[in-house]
XYZ file of N, CA and C in Angstrom:
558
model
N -9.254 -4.410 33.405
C -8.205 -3.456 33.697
C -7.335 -3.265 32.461
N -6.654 -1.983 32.539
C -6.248 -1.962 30.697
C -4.391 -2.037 31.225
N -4.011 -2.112 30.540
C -2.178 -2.230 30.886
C -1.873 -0.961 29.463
N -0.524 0.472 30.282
C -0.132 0.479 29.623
C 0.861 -0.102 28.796
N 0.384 0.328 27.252
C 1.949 -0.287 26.423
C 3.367 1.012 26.162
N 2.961 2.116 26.335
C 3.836 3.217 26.005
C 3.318 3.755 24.793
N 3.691 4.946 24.373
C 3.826 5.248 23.136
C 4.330 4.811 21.984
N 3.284 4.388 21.463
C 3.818 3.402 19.936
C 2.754 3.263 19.170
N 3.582 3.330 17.726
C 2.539 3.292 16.302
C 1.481 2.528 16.076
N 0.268 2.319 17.028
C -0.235 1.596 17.133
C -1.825 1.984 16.288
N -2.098 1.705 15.163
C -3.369 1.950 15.270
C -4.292 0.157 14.094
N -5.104 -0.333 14.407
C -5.449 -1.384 13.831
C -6.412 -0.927 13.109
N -7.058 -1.238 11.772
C -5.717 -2.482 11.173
C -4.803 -1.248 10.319
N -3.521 -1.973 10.391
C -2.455 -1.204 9.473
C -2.816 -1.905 8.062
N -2.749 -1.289 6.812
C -2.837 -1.857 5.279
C -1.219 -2.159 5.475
N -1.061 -3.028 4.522
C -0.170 -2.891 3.764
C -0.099 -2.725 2.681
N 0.407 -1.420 2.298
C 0.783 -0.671 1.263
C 2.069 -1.009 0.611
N 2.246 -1.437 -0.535
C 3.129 -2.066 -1.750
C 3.286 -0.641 -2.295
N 4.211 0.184 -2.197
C 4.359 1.097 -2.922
C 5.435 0.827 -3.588
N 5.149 1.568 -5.193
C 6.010 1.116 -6.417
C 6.327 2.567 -7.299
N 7.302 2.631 -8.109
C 8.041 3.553 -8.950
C 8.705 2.975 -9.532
N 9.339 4.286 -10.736
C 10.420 4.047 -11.496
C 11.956 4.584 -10.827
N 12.907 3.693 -11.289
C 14.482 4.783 -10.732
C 14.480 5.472 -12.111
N 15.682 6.188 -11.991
C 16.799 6.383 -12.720
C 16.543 6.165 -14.598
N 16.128 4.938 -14.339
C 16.833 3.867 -15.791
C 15.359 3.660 -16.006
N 14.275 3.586 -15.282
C 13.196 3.239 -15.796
C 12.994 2.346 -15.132
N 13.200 1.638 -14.084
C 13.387 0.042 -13.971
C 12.546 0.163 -12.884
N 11.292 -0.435 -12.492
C 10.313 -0.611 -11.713
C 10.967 -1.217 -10.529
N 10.628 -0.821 -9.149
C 10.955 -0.669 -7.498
C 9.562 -0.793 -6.642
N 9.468 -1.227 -5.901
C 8.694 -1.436 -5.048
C 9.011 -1.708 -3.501
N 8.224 -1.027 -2.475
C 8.411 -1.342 -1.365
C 6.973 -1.738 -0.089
N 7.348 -2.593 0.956
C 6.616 -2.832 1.741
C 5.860 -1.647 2.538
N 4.688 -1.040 3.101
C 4.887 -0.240 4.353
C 3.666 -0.154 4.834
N 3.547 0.229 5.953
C 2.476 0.001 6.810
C 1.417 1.397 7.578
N 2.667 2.077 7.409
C 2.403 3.598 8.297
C 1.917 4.424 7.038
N 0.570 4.459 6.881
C -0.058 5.666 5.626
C -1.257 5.444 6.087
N -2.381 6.408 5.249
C -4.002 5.904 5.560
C -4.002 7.351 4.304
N -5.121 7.328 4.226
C -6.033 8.717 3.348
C -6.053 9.227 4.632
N -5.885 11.070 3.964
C -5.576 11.850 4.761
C -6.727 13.064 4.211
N -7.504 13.145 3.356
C -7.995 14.012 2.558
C -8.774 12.963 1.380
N -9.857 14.239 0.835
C -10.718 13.189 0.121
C -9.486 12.440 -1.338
N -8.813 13.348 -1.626
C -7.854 12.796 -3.018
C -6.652 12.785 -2.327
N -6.186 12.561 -1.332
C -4.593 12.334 -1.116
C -4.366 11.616 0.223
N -3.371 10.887 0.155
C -2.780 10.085 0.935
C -1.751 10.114 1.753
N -1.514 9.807 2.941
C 0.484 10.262 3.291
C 0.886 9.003 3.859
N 2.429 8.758 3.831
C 2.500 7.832 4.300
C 3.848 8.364 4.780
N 4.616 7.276 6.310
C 5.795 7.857 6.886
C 6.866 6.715 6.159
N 7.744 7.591 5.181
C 8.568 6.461 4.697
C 10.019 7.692 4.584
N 10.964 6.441 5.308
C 12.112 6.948 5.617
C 13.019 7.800 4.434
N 13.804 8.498 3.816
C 14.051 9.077 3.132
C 15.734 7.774 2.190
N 15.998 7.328 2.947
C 17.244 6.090 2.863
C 16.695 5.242 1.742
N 15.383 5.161 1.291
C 14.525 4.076 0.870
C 14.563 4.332 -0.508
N 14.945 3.652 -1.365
C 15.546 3.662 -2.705
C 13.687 4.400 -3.555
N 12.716 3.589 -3.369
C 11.558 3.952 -3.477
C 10.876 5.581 -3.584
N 11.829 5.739 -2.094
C 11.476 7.374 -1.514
C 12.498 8.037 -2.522
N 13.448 7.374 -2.710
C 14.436 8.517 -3.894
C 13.488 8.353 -5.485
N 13.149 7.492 -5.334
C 12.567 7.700 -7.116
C 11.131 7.997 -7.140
N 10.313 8.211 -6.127
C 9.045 9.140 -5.991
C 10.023 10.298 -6.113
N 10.817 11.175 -5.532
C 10.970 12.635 -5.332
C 11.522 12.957 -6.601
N 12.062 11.911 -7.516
C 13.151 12.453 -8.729
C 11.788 12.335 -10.039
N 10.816 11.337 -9.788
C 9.639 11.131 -10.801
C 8.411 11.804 -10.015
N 7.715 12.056 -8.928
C 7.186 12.597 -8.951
C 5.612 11.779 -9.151
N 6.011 10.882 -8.601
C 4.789 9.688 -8.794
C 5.089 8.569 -8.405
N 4.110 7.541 -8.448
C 3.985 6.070 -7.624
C 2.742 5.662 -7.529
N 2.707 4.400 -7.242
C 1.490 4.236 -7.249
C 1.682 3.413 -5.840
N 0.331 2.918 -5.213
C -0.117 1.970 -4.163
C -1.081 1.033 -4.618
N -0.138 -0.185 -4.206
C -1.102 -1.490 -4.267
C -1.447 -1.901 -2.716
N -3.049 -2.704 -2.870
C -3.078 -3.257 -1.232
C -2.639 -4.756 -1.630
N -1.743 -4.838 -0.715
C -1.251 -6.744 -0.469
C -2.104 -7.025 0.058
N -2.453 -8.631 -0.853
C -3.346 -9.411 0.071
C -2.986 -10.669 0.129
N -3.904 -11.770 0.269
C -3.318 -12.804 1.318
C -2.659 -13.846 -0.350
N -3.369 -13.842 -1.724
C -2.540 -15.074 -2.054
C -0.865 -14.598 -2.367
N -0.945 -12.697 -2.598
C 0.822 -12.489 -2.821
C 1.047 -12.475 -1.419
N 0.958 -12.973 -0.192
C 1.243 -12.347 0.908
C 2.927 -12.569 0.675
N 3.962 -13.805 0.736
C 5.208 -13.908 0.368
C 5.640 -12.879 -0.199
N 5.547 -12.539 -1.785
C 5.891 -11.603 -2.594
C 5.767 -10.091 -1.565
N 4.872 -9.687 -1.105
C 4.819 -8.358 -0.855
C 5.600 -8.351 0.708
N 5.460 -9.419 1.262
C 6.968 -8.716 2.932
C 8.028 -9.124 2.378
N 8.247 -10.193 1.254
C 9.554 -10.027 0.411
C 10.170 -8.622 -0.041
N 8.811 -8.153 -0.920
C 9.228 -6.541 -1.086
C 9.775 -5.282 0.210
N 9.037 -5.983 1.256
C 9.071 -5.104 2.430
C 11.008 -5.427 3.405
N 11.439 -6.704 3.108
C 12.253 -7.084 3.556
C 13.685 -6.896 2.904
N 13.926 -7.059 1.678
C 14.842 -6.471 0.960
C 14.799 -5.200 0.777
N 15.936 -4.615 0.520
C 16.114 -3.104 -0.387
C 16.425 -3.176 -2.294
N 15.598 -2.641 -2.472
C 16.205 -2.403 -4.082
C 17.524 -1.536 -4.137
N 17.736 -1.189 -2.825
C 19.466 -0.418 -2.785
C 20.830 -1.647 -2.932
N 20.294 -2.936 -2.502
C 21.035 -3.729 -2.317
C 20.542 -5.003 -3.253
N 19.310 -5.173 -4.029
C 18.759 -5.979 -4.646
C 17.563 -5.156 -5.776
N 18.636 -4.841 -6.864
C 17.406 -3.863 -8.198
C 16.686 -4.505 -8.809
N 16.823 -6.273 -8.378
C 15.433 -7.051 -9.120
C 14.799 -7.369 -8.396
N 14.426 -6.685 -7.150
C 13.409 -7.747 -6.234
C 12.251 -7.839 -6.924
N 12.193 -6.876 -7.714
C 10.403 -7.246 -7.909
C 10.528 -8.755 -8.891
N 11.187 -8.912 -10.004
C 11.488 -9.716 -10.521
C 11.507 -11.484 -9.340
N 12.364 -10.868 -8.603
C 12.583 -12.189 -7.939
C 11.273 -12.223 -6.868
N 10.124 -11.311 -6.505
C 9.166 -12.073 -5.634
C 8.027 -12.244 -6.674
N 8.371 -11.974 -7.975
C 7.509 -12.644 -9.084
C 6.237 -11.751 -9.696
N 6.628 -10.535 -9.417
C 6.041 -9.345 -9.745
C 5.893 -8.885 -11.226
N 5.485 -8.524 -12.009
C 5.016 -7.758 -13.167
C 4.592 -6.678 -12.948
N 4.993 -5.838 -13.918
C 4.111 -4.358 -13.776
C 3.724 -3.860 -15.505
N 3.275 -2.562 -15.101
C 3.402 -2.119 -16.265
C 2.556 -0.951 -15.890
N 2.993 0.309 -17.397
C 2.780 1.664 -16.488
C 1.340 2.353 -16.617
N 1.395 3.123 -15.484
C 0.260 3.894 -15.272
C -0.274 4.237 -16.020
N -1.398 4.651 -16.832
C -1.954 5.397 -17.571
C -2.043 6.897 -17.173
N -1.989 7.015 -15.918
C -2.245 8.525 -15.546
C -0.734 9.197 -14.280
N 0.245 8.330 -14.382
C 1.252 8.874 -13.847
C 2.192 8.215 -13.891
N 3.778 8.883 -13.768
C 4.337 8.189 -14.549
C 5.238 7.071 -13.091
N 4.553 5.623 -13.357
C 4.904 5.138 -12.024
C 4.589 3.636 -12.288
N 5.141 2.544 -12.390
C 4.296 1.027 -12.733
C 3.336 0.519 -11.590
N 2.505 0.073 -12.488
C 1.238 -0.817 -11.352
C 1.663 -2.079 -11.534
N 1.300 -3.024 -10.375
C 1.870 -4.459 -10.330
C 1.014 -5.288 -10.590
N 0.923 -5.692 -11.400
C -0.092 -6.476 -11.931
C -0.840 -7.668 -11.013
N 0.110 -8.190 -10.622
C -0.427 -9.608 -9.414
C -1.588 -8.904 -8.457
N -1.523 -7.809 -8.059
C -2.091 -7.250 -6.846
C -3.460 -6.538 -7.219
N -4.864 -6.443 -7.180
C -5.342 -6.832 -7.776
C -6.069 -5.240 -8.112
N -5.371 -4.198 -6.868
C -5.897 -2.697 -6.436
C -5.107 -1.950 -6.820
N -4.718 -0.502 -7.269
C -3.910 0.078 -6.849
C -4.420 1.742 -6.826
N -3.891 2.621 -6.385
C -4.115 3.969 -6.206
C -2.805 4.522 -6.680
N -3.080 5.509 -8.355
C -2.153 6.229 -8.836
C -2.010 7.571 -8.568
N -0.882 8.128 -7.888
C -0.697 9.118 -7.409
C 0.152 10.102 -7.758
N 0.334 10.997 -7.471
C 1.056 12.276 -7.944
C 1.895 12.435 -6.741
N 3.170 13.014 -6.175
C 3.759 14.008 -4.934
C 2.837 15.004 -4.865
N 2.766 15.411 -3.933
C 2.302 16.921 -3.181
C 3.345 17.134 -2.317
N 3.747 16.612 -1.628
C 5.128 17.189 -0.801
C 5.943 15.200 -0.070
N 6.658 16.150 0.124
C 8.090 15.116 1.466
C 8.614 16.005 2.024
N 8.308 15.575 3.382
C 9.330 16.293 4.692
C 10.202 15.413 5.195
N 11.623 15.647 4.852
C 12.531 14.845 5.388
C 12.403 14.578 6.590
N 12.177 16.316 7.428
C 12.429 16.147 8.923
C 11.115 14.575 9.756
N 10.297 14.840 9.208
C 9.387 13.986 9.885
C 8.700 12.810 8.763
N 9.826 12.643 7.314
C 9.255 11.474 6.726
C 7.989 11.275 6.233
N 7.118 12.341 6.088
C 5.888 12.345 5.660
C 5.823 12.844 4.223
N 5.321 11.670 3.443
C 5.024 11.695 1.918
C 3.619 12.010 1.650
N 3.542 13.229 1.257
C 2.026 13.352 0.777
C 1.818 13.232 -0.958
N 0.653 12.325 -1.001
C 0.224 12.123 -2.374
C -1.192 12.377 -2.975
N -1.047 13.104 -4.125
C -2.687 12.968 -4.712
C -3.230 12.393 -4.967
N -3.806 11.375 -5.194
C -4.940 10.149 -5.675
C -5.319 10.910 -6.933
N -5.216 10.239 -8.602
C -5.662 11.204 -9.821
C -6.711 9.765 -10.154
N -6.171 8.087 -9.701
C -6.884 7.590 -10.193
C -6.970 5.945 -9.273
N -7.926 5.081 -9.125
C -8.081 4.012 -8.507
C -8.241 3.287 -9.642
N -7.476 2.023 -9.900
C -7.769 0.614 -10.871
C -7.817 -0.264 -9.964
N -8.974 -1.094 -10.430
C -9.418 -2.767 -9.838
C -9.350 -3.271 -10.959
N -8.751 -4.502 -10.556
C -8.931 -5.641 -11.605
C -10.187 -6.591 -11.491
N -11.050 -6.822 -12.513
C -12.480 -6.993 -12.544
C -12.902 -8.194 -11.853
N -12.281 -8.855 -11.013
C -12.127 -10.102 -10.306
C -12.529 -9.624 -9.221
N -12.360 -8.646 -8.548
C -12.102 -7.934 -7.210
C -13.438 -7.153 -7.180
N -14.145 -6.813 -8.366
C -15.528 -6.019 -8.539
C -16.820 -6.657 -8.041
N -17.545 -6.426 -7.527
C -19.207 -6.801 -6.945
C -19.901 -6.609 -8.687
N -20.733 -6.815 -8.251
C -21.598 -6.768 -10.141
C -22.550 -5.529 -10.140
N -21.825 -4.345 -9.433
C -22.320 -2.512 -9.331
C -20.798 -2.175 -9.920
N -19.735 -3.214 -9.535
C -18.378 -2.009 -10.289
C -17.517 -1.838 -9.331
N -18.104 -2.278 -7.870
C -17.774 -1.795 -7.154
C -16.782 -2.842 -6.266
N -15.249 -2.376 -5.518
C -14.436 -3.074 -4.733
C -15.284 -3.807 -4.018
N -14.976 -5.494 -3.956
C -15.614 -6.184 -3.117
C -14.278 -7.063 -1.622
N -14.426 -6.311 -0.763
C -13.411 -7.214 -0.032
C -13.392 -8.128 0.159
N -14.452 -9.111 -0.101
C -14.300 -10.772 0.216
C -13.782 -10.984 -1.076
N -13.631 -10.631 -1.707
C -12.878 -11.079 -3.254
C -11.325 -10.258 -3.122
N -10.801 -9.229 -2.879
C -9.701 -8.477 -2.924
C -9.070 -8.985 -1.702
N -9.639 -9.524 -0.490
C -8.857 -10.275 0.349
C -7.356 -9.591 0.562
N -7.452 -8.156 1.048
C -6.374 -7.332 1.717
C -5.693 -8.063 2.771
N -4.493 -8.190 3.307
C -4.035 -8.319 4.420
C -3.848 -7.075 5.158
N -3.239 -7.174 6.694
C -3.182 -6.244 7.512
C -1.699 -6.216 7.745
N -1.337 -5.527 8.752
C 0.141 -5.800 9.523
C -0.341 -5.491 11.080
N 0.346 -6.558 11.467
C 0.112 -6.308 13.049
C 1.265 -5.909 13.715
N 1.192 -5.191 13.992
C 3.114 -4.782 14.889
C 3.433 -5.113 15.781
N 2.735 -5.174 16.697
C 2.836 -5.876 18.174
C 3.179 -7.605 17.916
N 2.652 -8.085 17.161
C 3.283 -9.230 16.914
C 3.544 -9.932 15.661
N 4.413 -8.802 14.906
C 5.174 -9.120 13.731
C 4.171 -10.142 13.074
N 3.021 -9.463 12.530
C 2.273 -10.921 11.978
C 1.213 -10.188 10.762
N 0.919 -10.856 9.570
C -0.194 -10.297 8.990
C -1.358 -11.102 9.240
N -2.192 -10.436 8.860
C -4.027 -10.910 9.300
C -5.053 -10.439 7.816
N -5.697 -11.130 7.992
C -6.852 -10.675 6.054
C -7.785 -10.084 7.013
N -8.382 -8.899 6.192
C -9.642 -8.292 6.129
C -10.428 -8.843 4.725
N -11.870 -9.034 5.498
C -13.042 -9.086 4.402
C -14.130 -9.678 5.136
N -14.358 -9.914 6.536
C -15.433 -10.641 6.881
C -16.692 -9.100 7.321
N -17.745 -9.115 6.656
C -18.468 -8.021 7.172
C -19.631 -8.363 8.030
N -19.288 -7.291 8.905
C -20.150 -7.271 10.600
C -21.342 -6.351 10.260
N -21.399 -5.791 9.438
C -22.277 -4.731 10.129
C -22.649 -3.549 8.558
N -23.289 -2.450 8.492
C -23.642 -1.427 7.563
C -23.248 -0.084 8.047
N -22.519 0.446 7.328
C -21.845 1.939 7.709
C -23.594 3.041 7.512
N -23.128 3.902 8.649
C -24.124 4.822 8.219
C -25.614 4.359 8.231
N -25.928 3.453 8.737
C -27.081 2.594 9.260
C -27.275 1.814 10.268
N -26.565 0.834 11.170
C -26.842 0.069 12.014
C -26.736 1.219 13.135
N -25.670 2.444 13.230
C -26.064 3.517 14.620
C -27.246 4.516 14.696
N -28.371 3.976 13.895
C -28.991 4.838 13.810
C -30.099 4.531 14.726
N -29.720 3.165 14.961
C -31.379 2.340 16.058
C -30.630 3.165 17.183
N -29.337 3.771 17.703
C -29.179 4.455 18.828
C -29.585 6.080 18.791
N -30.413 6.387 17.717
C -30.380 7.945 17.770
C -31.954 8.373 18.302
């Protein structure tokens, strides 16, 4: 028997997305968030409140990038998610972060984290908080690569966010072959 829960942001697994920029001064920002996915083959959206020091220095630069948190920064990145750089302009400093900048936009990548996706704006709607971004470029750090080049998740060891019970969870155990195992049903 199924129980409803109501209407709520529910979809599994949530990433957590480390999104990062420059302010003002240059000075690298980063924030926690959960609510985004690819939306299109090159762009991304994510629902991030407009209050969010982050969300002010994407709209004034015009770029950012996304890292996926995974399980050994797990501390560092709900640190990022838990403070404001409105009220704390060194968090990244203090959850032990490094960056340094994009090659293809103008936005810092965090070095600890091992993924990131460099992006451009395409739009923000205040009314409904939706940040849309272009994807111009994906960096892995060669630790995280299979020996084709290619992202390996048992090595990049992403975490999740669970909302229903305030908790993160790792992805990387693989079940199964995309685009092949439904085919013994056709």
């Amino acid at each position: 028997m199924r129980k409803n829960l109501g209407a709520k942001p529910l979809v599994y697994p949530q990433p957590v997305l480390i999104i990062a920029s420059y302010d003002e001064n240059g000075t690298p920002d980063a924030m926690n968030a959960a609510w985004g996915g690819i939306c299109g083959p090159a762009h991304i959206s994510m629902a991030l409140g407009e209050r969010h020091k982050t969300v002010k220095n994407i709209l004034a630069r015009g770029a950012f990038t996304i890292s996926m948190g995974d399980v050994e920064h797990l501390a560092a990145c709900d640190y990022v998610g838990i403070v404001s750089a409105n009220d704390v302009p060194d968090k990244l400093d203090r959850a032990g972060f490094h960056t340094t900048k994009s090659g293809f936009v103008d936005a810092p990548v965090i070095e600890e984290l091992p993924m990131a996706l460099e992006c451009k704006l395409i739009s923000y709607d205040e009314a409904s908080s939706c940040l849309v971004g272009e994807i111009v470029n994906v960096c892995a750090d060669e630790k995280v690569l299979n020996s084709e080049g290619k992202i390996d998740l048992s090595r990049l060891r992403p975490i999740t966010f669970d909302p229903m019970n305030a908790a993160y969870h790792i992805v990387g155990e693989k079940v199964g072959n995309a685009f092949q195992d439904g085919a013994a049903l056709k």
